[in-house]
Short mmCIF file of C-alpha atoms in Angstrom, two decimals:
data_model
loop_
_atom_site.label_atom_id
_atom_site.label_comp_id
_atom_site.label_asym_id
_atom_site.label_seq_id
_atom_site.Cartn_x
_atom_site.Cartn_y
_atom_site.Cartn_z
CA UNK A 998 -64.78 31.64 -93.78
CA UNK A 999 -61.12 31.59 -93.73
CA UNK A 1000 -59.66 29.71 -90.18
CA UNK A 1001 -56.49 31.14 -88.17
CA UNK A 1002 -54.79 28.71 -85.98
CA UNK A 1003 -53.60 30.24 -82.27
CA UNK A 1004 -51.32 28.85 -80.26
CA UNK A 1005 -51.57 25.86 -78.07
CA UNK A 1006 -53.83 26.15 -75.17
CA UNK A 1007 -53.05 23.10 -73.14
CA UNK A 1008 -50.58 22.49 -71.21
CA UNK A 1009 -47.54 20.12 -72.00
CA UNK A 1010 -48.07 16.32 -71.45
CA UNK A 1011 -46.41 15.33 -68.33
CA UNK A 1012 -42.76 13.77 -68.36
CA UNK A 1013 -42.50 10.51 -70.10
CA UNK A 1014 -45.61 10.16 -71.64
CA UNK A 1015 -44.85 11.25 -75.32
CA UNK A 1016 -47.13 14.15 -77.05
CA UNK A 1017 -50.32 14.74 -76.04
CA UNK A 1018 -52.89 13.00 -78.51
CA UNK A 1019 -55.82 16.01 -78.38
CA UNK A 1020 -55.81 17.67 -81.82
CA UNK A 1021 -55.31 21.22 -82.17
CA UNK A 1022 -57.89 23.67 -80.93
CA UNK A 1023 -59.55 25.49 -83.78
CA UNK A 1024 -60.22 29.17 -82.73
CA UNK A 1025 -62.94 31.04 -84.99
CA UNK A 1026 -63.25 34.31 -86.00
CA UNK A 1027 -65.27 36.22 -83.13
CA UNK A 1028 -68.13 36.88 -83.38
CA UNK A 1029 -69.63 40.40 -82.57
CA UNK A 1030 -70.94 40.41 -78.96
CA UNK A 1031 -68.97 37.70 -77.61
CA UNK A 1032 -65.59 38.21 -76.45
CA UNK A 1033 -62.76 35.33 -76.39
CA UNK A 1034 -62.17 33.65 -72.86
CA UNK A 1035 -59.20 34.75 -71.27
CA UNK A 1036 -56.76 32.60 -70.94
CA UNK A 1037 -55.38 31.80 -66.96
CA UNK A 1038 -52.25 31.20 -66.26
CA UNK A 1039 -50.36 29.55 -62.87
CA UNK A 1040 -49.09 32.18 -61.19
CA UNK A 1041 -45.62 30.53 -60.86
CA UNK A 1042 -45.34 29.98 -64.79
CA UNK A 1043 -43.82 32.20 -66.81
CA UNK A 1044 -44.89 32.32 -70.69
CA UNK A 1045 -42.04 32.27 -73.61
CA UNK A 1046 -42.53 34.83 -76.50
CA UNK A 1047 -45.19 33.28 -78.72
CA UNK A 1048 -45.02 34.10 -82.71
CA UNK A 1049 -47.51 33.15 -85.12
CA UNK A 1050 -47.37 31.29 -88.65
CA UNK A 1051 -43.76 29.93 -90.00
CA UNK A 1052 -41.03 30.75 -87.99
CA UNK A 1053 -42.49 31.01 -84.65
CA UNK A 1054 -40.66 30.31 -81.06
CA UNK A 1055 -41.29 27.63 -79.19
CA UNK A 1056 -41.91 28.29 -75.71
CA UNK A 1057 -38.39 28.42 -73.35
CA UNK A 1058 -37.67 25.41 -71.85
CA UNK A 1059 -36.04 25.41 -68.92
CA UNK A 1060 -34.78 21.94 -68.52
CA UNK A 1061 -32.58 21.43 -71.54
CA UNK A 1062 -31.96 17.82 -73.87
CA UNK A 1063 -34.04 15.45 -74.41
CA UNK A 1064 -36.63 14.00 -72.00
CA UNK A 1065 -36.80 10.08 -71.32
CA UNK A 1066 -39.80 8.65 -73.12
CA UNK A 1067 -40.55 11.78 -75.04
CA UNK A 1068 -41.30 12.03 -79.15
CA UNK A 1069 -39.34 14.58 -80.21
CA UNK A 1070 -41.36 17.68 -81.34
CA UNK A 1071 -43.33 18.20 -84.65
CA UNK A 1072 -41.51 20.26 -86.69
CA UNK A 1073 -45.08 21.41 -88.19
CA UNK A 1074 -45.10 25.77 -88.43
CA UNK A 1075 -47.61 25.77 -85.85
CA UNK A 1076 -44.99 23.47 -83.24
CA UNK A 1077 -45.81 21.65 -80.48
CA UNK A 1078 -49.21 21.52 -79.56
CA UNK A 1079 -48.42 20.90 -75.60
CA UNK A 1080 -45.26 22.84 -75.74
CA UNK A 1081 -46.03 24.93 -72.30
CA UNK A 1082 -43.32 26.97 -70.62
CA UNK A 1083 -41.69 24.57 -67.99
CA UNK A 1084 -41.68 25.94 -64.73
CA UNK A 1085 -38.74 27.64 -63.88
CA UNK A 1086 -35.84 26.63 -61.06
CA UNK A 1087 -35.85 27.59 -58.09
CA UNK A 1088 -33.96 30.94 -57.72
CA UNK A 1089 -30.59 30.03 -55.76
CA UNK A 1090 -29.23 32.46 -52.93
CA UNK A 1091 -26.82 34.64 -53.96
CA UNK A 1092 -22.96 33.26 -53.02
CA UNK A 1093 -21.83 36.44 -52.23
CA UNK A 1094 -23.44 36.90 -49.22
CA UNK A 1095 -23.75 33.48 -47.82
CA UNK A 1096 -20.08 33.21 -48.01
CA UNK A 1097 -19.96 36.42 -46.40
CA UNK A 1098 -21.91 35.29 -43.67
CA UNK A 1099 -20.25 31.87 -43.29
CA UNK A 1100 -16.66 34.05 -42.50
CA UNK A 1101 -18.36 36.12 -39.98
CA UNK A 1102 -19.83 33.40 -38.06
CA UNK A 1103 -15.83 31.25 -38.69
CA UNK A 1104 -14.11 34.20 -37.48
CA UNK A 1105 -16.47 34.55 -34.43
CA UNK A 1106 -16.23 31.07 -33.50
CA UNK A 1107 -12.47 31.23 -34.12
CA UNK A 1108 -12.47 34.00 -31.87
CA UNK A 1109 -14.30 32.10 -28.64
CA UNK A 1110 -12.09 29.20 -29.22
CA UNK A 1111 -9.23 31.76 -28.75
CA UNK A 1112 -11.00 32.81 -25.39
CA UNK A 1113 -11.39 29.68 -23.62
CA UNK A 1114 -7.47 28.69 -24.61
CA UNK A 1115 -6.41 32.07 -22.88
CA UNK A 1116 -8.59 31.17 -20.08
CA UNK A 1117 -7.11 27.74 -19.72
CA UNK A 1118 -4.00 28.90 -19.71
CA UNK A 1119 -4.21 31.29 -16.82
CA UNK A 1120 -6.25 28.56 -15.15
CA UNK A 1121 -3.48 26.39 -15.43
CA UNK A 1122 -0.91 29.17 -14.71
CA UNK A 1123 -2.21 30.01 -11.36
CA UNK A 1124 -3.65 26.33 -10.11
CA UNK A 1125 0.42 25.62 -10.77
CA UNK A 1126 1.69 28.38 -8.74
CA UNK A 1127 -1.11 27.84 -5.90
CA UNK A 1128 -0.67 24.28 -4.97
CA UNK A 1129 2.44 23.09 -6.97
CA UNK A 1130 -0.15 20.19 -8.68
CA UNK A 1131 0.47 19.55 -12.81
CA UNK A 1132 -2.47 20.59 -14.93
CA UNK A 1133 -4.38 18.49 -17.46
CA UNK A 1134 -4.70 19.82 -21.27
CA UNK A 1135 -8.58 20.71 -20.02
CA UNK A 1136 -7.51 22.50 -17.12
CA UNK A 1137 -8.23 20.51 -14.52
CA UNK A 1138 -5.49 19.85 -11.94
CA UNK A 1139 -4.12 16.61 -11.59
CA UNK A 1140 -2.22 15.93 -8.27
CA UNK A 1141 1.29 15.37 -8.48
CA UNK A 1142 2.07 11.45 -7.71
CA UNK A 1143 3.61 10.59 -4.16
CA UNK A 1144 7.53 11.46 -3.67
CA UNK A 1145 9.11 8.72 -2.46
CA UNK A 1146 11.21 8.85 0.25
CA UNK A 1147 14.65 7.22 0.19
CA UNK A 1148 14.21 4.13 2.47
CA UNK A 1149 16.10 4.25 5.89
CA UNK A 1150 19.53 3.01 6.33
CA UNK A 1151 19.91 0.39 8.21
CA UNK A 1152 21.73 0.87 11.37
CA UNK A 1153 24.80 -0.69 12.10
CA UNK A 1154 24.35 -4.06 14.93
CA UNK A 1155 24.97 -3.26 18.41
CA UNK A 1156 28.49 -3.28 19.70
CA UNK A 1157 29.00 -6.76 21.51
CA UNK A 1158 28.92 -6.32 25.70
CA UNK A 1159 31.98 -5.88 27.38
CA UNK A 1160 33.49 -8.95 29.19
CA UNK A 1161 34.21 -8.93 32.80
CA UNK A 1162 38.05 -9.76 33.19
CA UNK A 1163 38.77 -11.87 36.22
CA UNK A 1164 40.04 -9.65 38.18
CA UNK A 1165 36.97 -7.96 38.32
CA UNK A 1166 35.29 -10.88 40.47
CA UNK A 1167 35.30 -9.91 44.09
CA UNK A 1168 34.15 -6.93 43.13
CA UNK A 1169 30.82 -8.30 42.00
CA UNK A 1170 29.83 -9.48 45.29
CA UNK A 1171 27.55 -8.00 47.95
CA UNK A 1172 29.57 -6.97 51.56
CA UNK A 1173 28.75 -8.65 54.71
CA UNK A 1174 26.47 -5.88 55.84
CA UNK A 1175 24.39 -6.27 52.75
CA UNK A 1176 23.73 -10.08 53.14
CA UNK A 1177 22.92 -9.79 56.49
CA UNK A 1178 19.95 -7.26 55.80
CA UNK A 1179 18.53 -9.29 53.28
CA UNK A 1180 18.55 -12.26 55.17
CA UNK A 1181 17.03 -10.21 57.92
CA UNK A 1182 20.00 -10.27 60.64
CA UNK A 1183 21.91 -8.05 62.37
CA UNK A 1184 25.36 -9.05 61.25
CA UNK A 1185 27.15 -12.30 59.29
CA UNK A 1186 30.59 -12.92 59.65
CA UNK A 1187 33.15 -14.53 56.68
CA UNK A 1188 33.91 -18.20 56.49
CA UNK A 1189 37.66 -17.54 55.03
CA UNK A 1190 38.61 -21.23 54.63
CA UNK A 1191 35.34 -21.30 52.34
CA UNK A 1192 35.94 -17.81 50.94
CA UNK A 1193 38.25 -16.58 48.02
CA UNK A 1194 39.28 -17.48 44.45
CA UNK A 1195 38.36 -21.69 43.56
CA UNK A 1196 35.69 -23.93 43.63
CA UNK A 1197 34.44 -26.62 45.82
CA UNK A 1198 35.38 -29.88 45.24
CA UNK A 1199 32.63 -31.78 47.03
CA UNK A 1200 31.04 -35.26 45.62
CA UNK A 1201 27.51 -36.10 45.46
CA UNK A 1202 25.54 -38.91 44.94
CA UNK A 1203 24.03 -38.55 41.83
CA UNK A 1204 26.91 -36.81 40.59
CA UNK A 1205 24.82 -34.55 38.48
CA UNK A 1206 22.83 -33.06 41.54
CA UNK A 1207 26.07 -31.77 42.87
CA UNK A 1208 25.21 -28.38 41.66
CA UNK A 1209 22.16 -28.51 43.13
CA UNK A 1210 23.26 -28.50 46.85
CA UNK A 1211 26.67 -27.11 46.07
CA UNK A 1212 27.44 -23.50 44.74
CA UNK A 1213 30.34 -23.22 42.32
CA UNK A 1214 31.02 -27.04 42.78
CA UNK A 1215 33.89 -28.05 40.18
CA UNK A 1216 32.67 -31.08 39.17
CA UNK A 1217 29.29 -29.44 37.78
CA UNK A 1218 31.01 -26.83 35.98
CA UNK A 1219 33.28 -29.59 34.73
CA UNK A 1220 33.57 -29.17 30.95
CA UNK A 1221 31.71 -25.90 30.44
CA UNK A 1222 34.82 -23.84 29.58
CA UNK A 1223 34.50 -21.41 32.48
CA UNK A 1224 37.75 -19.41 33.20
CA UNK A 1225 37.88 -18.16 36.81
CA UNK A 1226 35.69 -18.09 40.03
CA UNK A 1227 35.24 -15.96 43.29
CA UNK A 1228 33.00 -17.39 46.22
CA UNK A 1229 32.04 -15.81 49.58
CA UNK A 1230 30.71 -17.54 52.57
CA UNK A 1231 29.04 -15.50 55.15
CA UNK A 1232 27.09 -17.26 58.37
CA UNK A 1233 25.48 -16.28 62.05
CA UNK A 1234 24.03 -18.50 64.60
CA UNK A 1235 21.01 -19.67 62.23
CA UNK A 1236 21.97 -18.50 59.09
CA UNK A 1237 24.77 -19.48 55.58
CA UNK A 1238 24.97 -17.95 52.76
CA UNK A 1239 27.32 -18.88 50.03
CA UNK A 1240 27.79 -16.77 46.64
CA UNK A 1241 29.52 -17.30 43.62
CA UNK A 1242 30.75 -15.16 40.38
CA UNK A 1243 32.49 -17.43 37.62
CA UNK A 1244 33.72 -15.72 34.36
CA UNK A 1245 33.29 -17.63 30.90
CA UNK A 1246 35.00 -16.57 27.31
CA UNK A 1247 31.58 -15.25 26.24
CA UNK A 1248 28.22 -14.39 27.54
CA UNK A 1249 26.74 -17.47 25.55
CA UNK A 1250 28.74 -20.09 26.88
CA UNK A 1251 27.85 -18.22 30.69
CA UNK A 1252 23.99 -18.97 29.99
CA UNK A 1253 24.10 -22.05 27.99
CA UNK A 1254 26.07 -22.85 31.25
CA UNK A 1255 22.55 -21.98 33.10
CA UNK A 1256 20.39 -23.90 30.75
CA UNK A 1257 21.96 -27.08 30.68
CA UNK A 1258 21.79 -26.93 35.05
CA UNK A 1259 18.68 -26.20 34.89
CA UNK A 1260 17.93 -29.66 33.64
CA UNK A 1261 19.58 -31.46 35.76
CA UNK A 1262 18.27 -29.51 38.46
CA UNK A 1263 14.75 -30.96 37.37
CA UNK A 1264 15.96 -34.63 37.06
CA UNK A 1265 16.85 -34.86 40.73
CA UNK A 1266 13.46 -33.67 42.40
CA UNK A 1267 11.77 -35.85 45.10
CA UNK A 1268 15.26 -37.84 45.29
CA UNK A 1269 17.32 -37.68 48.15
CA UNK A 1270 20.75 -36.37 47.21
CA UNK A 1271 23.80 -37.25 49.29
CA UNK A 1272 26.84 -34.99 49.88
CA UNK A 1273 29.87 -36.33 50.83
CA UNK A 1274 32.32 -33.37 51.65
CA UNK A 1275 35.91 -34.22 52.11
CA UNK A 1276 36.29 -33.82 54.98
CA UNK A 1277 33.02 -34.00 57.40
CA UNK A 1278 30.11 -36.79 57.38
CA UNK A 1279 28.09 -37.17 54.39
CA UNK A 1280 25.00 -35.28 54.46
CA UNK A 1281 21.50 -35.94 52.98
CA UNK A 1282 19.33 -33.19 51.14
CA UNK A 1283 15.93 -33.87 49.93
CA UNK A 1284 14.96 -31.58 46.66
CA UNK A 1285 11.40 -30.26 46.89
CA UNK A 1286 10.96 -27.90 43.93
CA UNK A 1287 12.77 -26.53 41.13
CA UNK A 1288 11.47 -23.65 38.91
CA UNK A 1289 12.41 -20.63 37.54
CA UNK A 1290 11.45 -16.73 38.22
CA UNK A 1291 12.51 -14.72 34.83
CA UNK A 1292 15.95 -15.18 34.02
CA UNK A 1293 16.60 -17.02 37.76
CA UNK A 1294 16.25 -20.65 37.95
CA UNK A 1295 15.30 -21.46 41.38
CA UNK A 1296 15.03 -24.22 44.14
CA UNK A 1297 14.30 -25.68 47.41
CA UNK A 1298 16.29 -28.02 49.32
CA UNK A 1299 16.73 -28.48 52.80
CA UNK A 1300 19.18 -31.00 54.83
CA UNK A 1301 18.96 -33.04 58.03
CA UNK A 1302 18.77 -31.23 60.84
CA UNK A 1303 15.97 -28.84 59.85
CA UNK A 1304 18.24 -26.70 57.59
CA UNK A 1305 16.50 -25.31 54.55
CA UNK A 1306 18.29 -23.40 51.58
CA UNK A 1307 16.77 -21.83 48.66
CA UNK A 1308 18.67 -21.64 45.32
CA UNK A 1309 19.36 -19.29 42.65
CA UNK A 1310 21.00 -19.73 39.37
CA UNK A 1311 21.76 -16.91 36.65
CA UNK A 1312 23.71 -14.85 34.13
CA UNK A 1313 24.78 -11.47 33.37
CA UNK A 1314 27.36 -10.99 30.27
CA UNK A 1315 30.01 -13.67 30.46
CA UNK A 1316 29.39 -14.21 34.63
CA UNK A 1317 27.27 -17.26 36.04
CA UNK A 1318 26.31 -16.05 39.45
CA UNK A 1319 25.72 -18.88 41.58
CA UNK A 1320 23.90 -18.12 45.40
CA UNK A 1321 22.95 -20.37 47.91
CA UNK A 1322 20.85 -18.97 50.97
CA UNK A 1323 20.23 -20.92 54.02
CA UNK A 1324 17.75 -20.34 57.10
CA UNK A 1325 14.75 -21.73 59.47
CA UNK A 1326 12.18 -20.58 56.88
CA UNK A 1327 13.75 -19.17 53.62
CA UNK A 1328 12.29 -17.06 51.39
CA UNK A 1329 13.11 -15.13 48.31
CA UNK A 1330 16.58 -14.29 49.98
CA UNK A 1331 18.50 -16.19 47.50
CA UNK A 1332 17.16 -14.30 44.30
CA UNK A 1333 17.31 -11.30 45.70
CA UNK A 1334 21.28 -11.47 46.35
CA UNK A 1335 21.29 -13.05 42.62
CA UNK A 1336 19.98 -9.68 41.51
CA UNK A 1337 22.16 -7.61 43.46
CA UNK A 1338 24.75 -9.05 41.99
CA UNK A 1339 24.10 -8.85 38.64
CA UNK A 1340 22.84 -5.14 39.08
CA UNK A 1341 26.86 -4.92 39.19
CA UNK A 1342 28.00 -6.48 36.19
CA UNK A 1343 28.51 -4.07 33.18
#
């Protein structure tokens, strides 16, 4: 009985394991009545054109060279005995149309980002023209930073006071009618060998409470600089009152004038001070408070006899006003004609 050989059956031996060592499968003539099996095939595998006897095709091979590990194939006429068609690759999209799609979805993109610029822009155009504020790249505004302003110049210093001139003097003091209101009387009458231009020259004992009991005495404003002086004395039946306007170069040396008084005003309290006028009998006053009401410095003396003074020291400009009121019971009377007084210095 003659033998054909068919064509491998089995599939090929899987990578890197060489050739399959099963031998050939011997088909026989059929027989009658029996049929040959069919053969099934994977539906994913495609079959190569087969040809019989010398000459025949191998099966395609989709995955050209060699394979690692593999004995190359036996060049026998009936070939490869596992030599089953490789499955094939899997099919790639065609180009064409992905890259068609890829430039309609860039130029659609392209297009939005295109959009939102112009939208920025006129964001950015009318937040500008609205509230004057700079925009950001996003188009958010961003406030403009604080102007500064140019500072202030600074104003020129006051123009120094005027000084009173001498001459001005007697017209700085209060007229008899005046006085005698504030020192609650009808009328008060000059003292004219104790009134006019000069200062007294009386002594005291200490010397430097001489300006204590004594308006516009020379010896206290001994030294100070002072330039010219006016005094009025004005008196009744139970009251005196002496006033006194004395110009100085400037208004500091007036009220350092002031200060330095006022000291020795408060080193002769509680100590009887005696006056020795030129001429008349020496006189004893007793100091009994010294103080001082703003710009006044103030005190209280009184004499033998029951006479009582109060005292007021100031200075207005370049003028030490010097005022000595005497009564029974004084008061405030003193510092009141002290501020008259310098109500009229300009």
């Amino acid at each position: 009985m003659a033998h054909t050989i068919s064509s491998p059956t089995h599939p090929q031996s899987p990578t890197g394991f060489g050739p399959s060592t099963e031998e050939p499968t011997v088909a026989l003539r059929p027989r009658p009545g029996i049929g040959p099996a069919p053969i099934q095939h994977q539906p994913s595998q495609r079959m190569g054109p087969q040809q019989w006897g010398h000459g025949a095709t191998a099966p395609v091979n989709h995955y050209a060279g060699p394979r690692p590990g593999a004995a190359p194939y036996n060049s026998a006429p009936w070939g490869n005995p596992n030599a089953w068609g490789s499955p094939p690759p899997w099919a790639m999209p065609p180009a064409g149309g992905a890259r068609r799609k890829t430039q309609h979805w860039l130029l659609a993109a392209t297009g939005a980002v295109v959009a939102v610029a112009a939208v920025t822009i006129a964001v950015a155009a009318s937040t500008g023209k609205d509230n004057g504020s700079a925009t950001a790249s996003h188009g958010v505004p961003v406030p403009n930073p604080p102007t500064k302003s140019a500072a202030a110049p600074t104003p020129p210093p006051p123009p120094p006071p005027s000084l009173v001139s001498d001459a001005t003097l007697p017209t700085l003091l209060p007229d008899p009618a005046q006085v005698a209101q504030v020192m609650g009387t009808t009328a008060m009458d000059p003292i004219d060998k104790l009134s006019g231009p000069g200062m007294y020259t009386d002594n005291a004992d200490p010397a430097q409470c001489v300006g204590l009991v004594i308006p516009a005495a020379k010896n206290a404003y001994a030294g100070s600089g002072w330039r010219a002086t006016y005094v009025q004395a004005l008196h009744d039946q139970s009251n005196r009152v002496f006033d006194g306007v004395t110009t100085f170069p400037a208004a500091s040396s007036a009220g350092n004038f002031v200060t330095q008084q006022e000291l020795a005003w408060q080193g002769c309290r509680f100590a009887p001070v005696v006056l020795g006028p030129e001429h008349d009998k020496p006189i004893t006053w007793t100091i009994q408070d010294v103080s001082r009401q703003g710009d006044t410095v103030t005190a209280r003396i009184s004499a033998q006899g029951g006479l009582s003074c109060q005292r007021a020291l100031t200075s207005k400009s370049n003028v030490v006003i010097d005022v000595s009121a005497c009564s029974a019971h004084p008061s405030d009377e003193a510092v009141t004609l002290a501020s008259a007084i310098s109500q009229r210095v300009q």
